[in-house]
Tab-separated table of C-alpha atoms (C1' of nucleotides) in Angstrom:
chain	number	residue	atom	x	y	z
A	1	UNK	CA	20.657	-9.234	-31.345
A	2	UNK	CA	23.519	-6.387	-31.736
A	3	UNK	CA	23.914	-3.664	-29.990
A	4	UNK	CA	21.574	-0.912	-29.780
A	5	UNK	CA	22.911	2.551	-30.098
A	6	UNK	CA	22.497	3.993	-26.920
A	7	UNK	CA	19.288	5.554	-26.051
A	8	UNK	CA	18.203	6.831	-22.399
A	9	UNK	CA	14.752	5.776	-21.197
A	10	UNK	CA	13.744	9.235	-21.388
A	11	UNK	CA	14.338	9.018	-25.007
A	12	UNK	CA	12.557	5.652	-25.411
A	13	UNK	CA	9.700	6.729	-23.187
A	14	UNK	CA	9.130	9.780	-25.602
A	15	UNK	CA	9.023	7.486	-28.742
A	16	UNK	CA	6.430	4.970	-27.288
A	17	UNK	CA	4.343	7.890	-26.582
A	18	UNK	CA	5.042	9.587	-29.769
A	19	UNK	CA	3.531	6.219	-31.356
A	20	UNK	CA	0.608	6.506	-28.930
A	21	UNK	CA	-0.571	9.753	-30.316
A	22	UNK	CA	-0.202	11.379	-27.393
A	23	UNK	CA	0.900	15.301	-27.252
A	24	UNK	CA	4.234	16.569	-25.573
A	25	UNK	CA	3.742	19.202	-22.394
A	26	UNK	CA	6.550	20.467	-20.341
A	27	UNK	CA	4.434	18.583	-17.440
A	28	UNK	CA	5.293	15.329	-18.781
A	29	UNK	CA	8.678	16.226	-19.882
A	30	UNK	CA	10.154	17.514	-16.405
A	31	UNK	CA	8.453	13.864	-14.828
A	32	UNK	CA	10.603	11.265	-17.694
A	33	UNK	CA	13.312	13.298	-17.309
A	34	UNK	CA	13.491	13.429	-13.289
A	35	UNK	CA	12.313	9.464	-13.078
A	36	UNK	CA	15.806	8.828	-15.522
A	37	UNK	CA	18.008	10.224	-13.609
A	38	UNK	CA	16.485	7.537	-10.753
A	39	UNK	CA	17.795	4.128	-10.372
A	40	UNK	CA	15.559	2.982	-7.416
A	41	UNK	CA	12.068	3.948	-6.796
A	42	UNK	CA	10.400	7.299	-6.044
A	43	UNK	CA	6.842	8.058	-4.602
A	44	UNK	CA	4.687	10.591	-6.399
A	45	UNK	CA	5.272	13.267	-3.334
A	46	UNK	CA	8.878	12.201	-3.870
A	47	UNK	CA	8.779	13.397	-7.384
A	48	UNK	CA	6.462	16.466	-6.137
A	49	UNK	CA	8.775	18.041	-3.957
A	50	UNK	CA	11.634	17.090	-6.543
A	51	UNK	CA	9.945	19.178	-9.176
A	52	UNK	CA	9.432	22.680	-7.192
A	53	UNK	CA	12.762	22.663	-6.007
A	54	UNK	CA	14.711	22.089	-8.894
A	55	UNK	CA	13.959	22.886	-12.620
A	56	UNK	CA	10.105	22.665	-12.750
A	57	UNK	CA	7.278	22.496	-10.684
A	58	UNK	CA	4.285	20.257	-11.580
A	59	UNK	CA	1.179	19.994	-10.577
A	60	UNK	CA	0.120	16.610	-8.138
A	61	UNK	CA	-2.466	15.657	-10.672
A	62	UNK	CA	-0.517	16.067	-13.376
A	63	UNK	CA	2.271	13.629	-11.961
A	64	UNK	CA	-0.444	11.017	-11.015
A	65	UNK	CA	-1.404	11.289	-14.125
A	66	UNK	CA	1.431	10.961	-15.934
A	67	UNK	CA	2.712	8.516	-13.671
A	68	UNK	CA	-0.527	6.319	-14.345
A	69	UNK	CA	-0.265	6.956	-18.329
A	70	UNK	CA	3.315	5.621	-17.834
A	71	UNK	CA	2.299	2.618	-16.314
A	72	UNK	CA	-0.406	1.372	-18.500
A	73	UNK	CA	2.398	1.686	-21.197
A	74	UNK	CA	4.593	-0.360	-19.029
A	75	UNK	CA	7.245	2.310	-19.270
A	76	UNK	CA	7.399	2.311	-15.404
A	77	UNK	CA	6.735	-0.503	-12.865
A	78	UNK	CA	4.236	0.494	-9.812
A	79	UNK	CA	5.392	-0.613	-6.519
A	80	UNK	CA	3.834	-1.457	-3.205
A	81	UNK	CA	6.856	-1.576	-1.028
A	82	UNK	CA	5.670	-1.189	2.625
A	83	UNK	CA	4.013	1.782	3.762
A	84	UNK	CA	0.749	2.971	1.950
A	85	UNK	CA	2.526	4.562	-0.564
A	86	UNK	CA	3.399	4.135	-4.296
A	87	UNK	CA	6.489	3.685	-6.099
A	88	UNK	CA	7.533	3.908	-9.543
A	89	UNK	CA	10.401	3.730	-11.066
A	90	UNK	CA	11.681	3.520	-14.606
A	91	UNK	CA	11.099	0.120	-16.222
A	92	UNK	CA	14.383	-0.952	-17.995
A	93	UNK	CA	14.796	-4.066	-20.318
A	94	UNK	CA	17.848	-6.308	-18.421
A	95	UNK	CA	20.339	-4.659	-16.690
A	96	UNK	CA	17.700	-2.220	-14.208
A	97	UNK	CA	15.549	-4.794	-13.261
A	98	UNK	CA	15.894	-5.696	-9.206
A	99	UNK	CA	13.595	-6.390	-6.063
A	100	UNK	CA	14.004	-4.834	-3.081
A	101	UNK	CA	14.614	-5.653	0.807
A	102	UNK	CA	12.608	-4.039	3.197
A	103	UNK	CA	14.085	-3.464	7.094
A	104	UNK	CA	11.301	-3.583	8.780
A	105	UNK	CA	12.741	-1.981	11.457
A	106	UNK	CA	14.208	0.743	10.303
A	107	UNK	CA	12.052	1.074	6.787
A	108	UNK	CA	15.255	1.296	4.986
A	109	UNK	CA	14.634	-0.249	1.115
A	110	UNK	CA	17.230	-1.410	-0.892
A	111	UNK	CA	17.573	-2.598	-4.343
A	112	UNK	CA	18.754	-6.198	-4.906
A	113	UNK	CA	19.498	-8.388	-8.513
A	114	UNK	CA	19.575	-12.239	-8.485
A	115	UNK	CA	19.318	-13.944	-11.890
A	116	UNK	CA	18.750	-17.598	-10.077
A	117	UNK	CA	15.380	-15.811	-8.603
A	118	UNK	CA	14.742	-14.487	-12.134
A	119	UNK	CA	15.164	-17.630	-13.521
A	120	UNK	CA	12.900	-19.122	-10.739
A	121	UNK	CA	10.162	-16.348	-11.828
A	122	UNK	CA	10.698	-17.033	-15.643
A	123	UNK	CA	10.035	-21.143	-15.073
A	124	UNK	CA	7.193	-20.312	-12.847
A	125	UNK	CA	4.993	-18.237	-15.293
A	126	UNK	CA	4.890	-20.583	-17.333
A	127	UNK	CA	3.007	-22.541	-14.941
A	128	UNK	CA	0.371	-20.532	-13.576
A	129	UNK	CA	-2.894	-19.717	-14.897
A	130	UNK	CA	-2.094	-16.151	-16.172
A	131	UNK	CA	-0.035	-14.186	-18.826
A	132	UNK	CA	1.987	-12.611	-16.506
A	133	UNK	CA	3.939	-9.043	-17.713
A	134	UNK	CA	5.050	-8.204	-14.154
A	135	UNK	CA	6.801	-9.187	-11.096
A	136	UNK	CA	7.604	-7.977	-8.033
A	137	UNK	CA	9.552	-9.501	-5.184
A	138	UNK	CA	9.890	-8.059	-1.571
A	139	UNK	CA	12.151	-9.383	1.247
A	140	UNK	CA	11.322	-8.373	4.472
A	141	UNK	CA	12.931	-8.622	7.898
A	142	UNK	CA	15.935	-6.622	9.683
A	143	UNK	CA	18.755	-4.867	7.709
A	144	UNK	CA	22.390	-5.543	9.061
A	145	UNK	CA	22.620	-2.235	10.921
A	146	UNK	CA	19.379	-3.705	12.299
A	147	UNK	CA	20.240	-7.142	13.483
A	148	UNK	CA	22.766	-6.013	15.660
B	1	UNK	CA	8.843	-32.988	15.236
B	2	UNK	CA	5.954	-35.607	15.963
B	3	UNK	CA	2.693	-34.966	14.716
B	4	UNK	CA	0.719	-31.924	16.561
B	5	UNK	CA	-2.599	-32.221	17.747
B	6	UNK	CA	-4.618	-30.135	15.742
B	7	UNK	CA	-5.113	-26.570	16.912
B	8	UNK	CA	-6.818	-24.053	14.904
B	9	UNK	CA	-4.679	-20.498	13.969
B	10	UNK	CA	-6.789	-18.465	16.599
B	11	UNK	CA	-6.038	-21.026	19.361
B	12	UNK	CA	-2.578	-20.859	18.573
B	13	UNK	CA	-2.547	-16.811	18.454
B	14	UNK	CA	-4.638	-17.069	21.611
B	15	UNK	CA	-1.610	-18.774	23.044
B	16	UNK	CA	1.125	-16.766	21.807
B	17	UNK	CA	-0.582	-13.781	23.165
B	18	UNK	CA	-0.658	-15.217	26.532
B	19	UNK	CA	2.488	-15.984	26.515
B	20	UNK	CA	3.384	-12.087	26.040
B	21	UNK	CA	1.243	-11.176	28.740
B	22	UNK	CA	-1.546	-9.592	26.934
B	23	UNK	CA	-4.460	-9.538	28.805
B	24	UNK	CA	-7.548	-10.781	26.021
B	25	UNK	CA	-10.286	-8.536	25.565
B	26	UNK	CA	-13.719	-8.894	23.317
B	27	UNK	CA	-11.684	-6.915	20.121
B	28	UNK	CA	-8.783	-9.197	19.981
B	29	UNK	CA	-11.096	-12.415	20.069
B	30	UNK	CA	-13.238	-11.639	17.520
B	31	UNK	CA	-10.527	-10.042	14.742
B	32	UNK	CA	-8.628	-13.356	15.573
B	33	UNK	CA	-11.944	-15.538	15.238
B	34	UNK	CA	-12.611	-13.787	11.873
B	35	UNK	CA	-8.955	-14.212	10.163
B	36	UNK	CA	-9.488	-17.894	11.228
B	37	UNK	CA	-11.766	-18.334	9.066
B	38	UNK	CA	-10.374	-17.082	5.941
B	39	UNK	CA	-8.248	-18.824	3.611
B	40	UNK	CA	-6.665	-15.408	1.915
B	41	UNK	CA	-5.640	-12.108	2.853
B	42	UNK	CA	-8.449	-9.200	3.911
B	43	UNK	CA	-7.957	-5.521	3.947
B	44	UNK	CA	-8.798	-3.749	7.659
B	45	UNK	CA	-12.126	-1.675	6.279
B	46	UNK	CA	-13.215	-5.300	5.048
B	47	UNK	CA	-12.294	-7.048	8.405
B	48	UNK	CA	-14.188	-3.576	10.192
B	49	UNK	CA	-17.252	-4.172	7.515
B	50	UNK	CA	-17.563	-8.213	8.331
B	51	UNK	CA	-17.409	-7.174	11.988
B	52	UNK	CA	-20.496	-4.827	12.347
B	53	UNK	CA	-22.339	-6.745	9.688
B	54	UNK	CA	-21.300	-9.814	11.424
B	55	UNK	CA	-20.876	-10.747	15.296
B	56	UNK	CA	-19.586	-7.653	17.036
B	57	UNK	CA	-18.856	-4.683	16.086
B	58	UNK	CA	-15.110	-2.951	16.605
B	59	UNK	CA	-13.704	0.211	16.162
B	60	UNK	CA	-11.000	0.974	13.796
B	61	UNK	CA	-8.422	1.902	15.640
B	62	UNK	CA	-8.944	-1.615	17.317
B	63	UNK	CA	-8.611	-3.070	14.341
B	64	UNK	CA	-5.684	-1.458	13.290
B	65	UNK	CA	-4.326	-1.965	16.840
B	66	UNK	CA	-5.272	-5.566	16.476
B	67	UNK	CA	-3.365	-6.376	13.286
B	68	UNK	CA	0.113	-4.674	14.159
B	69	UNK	CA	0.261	-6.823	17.478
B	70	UNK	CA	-0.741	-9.800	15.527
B	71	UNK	CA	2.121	-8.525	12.865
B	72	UNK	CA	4.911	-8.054	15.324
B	73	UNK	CA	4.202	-11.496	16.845
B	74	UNK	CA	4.028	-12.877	13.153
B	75	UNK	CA	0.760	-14.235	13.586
B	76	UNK	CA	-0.293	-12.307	10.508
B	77	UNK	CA	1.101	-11.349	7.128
B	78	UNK	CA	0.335	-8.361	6.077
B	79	UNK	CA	0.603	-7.709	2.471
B	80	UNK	CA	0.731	-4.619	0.211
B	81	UNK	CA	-0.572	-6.198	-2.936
B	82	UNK	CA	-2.563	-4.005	-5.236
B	83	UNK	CA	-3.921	-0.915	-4.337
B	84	UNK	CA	-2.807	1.581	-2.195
B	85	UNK	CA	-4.049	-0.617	0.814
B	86	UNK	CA	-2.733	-2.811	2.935
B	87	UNK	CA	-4.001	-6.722	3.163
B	88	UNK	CA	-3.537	-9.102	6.011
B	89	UNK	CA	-3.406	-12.710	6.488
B	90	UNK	CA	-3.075	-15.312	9.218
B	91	UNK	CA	0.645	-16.897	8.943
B	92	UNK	CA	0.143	-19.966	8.845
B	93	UNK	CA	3.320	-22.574	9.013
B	94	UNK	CA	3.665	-24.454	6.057
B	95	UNK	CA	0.416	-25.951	4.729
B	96	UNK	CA	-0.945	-22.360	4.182
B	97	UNK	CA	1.907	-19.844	2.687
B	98	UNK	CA	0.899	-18.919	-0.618
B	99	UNK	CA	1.378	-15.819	-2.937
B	100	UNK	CA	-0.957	-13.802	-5.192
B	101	UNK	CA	-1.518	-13.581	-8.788
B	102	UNK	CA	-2.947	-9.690	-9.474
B	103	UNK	CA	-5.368	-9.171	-12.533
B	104	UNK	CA	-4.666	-5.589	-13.866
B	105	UNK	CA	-7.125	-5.925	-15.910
B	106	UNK	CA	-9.956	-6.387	-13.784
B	107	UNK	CA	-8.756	-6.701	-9.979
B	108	UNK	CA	-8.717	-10.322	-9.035
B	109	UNK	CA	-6.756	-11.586	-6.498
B	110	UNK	CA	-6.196	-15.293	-6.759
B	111	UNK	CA	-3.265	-17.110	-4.531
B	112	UNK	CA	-1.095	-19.333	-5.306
B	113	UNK	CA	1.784	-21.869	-4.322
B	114	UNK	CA	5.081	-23.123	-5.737
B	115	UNK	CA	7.658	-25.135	-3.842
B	116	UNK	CA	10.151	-24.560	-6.396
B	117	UNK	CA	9.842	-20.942	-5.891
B	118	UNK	CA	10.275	-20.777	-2.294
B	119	UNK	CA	13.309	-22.714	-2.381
B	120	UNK	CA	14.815	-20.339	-5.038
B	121	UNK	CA	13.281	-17.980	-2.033
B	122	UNK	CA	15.370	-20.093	0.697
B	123	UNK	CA	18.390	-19.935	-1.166
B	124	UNK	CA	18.258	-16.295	-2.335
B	125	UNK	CA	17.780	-15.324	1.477
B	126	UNK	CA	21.214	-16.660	2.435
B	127	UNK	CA	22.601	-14.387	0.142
B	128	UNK	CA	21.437	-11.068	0.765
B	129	UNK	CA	22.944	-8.601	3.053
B	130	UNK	CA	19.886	-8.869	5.626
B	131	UNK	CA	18.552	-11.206	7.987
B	132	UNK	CA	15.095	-12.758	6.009
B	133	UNK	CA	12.131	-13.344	8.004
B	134	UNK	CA	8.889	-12.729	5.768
B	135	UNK	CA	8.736	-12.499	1.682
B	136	UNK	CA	6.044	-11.484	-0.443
B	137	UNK	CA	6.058	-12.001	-4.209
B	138	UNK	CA	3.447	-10.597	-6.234
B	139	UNK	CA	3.024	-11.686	-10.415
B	140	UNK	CA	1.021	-8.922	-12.015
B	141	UNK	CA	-0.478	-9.357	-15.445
B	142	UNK	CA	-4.254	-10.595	-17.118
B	143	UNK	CA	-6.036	-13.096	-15.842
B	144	UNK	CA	-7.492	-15.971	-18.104
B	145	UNK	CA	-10.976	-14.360	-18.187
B	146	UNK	CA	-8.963	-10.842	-19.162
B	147	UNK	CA	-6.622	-12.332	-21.522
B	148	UNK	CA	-9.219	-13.425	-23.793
C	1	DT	C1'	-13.960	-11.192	46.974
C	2	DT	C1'	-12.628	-7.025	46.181
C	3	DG	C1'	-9.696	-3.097	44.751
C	4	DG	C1'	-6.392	-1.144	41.981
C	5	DA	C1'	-2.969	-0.790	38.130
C	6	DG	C1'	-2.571	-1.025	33.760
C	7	DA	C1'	-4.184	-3.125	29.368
C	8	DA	C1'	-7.808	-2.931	26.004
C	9	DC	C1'	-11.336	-0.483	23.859
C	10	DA	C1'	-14.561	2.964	21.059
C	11	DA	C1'	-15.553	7.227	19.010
C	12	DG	C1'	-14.237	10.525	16.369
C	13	DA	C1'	-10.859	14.154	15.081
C	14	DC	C1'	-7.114	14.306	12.176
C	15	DT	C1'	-3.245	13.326	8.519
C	16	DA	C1'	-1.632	12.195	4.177
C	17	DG	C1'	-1.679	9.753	-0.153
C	18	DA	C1'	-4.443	9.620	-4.035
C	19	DT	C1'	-8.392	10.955	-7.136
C	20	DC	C1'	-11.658	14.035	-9.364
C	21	DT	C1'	-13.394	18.342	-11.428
C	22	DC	C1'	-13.123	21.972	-14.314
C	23	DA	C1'	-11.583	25.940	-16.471
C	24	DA	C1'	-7.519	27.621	-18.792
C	25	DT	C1'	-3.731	26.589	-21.808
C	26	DC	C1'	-0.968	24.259	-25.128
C	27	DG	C1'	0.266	21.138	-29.464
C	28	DT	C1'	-0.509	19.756	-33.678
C	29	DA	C1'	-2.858	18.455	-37.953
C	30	DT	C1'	-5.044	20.850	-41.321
D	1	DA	C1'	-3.557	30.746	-38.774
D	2	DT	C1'	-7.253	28.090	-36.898
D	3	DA	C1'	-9.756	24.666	-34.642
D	4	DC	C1'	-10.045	20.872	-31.861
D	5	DG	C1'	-8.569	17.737	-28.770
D	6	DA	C1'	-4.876	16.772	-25.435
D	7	DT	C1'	-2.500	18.590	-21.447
D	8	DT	C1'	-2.141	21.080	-17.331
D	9	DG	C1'	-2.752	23.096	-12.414
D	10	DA	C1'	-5.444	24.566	-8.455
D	11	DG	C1'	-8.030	23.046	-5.215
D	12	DA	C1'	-11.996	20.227	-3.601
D	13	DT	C1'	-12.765	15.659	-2.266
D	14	DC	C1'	-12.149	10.823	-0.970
D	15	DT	C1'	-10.341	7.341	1.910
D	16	DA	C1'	-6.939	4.378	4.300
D	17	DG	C1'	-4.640	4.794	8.305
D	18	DT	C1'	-3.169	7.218	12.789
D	19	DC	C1'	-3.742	9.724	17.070
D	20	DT	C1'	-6.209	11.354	21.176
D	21	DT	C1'	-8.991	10.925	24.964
D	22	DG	C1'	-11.874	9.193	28.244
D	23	DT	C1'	-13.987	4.840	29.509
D	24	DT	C1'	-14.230	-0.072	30.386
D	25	DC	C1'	-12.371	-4.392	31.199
D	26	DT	C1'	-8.711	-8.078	32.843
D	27	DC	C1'	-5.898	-9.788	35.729
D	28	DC	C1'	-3.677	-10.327	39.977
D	29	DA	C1'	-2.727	-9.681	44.655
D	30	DA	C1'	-4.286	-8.731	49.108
DNA sequence: TTGGAGAACAAGACTAGATCTCAATCGTAT
DNA sequence: ATACGATTGAGATCTAGTCTTGTTCTCCAA
């Protein structure tokens, strides 16, 4: 268990689809590269509108599609936050993995660790009739700015 | 804290609405007559579907109308768990919180309870910059059938 | 009981997130 | 260099959800 030389989830995300045979366009490219430089969720229009105004635009299929390939690899996590909209953002081993809190008043999301919960999670998979890979925990109610 | 007598969710939703000084019309009653008698969460198309197949029929934007009241009263849940569509379920106190297990595989959505978990819940809500009031935890992954 | 104010409702136009199609282009193994 | 399959983008299409508008219904007070 030693250290790792470092290696940006970019980086990893290009191996594991090296391994999967799969070929390397720019589309793809521009898409690892914006979701790394993320540490909280963005929605695919997000990531649109991202892409045309800075370095590259991409088409919307493309980045569903990507974003799709992505998850079946389990190289991003797809979230259902609150509106009817997607998320995805990057899925990193340990120290990027968080929930999120939801104002419901204002819509405000915000990214949360706790490793009691995670332990909670961890004890509970073990007892429930599926192999779970996944988790996803939202908190909903009014944000301090809110409850005022 | 004695004992209630027993009153069924709708009854009790019927109440609460009176008490906000909604007047009750034929849409209301029969949405609130349907979620009664489910025992987990339905999406609004499905609730629209069981509703002209079923007793009366009700428009949409009823429907939709319907479940945000019920949702800012917190009579209802509503619950982003899969797809890119929302779910909704009657709040029931105690006896009837659950969560949901989410097949990726094939689609199922089976619920699920675990006291541990929503103490780790209880406790994790005290320490979070945000006043709690709803939660929603979803454990993605294969189902038994899937994970064969 | 009746009349009126405002709540509830239905139909359907509309918006926006997401998917599908298909022809053109690109990457890579040979 | 070539061939073949993977990748891509434009735009059509689908669908959950919202908005608009005119009508109907509930409740309450006279």
């Amino acid at each position: 268990m030693g250290m790792h030389p470092p290696e940006t989830w970019a980086a990893h995300a290009r191996r594991v689809l090296a391994q999967h045979k799969r070929h390397s366009g720019a589309a793809r490219q521009a898409v690892l590269e914006l979701l790394d430089r993320q540490n909280c969720a963005l929605s695919a229009i997000e990531i649109e509108d991202a892409l045309r105004a800075g370095q590259r635009p991409v088409g919307r299929a493309s980045i569903y599609r990507v974003l799709d390939e992505l998850e079946r690899l389990h190289l991003v996590q797809k979230l259902q936050v609150a509106q009817a909209m997607a998320r995805y953002e990057p899925h990193r081993s340990g120290e990027g993995h968080h929930h999120h809190l939801v104002c419901d008043n204002c819509g405000t999301v915000t990214p949360f660790t706790d490793p009691e919960l995670e332990n909670a999670i961890e004890q509970l998979s073990r007892r429930v009739p599926m192999r779970v890979e996944e988790h996803e925990i939202v908190l909903h109610g009014a944000c301090q700015d809110c409850s005022n």
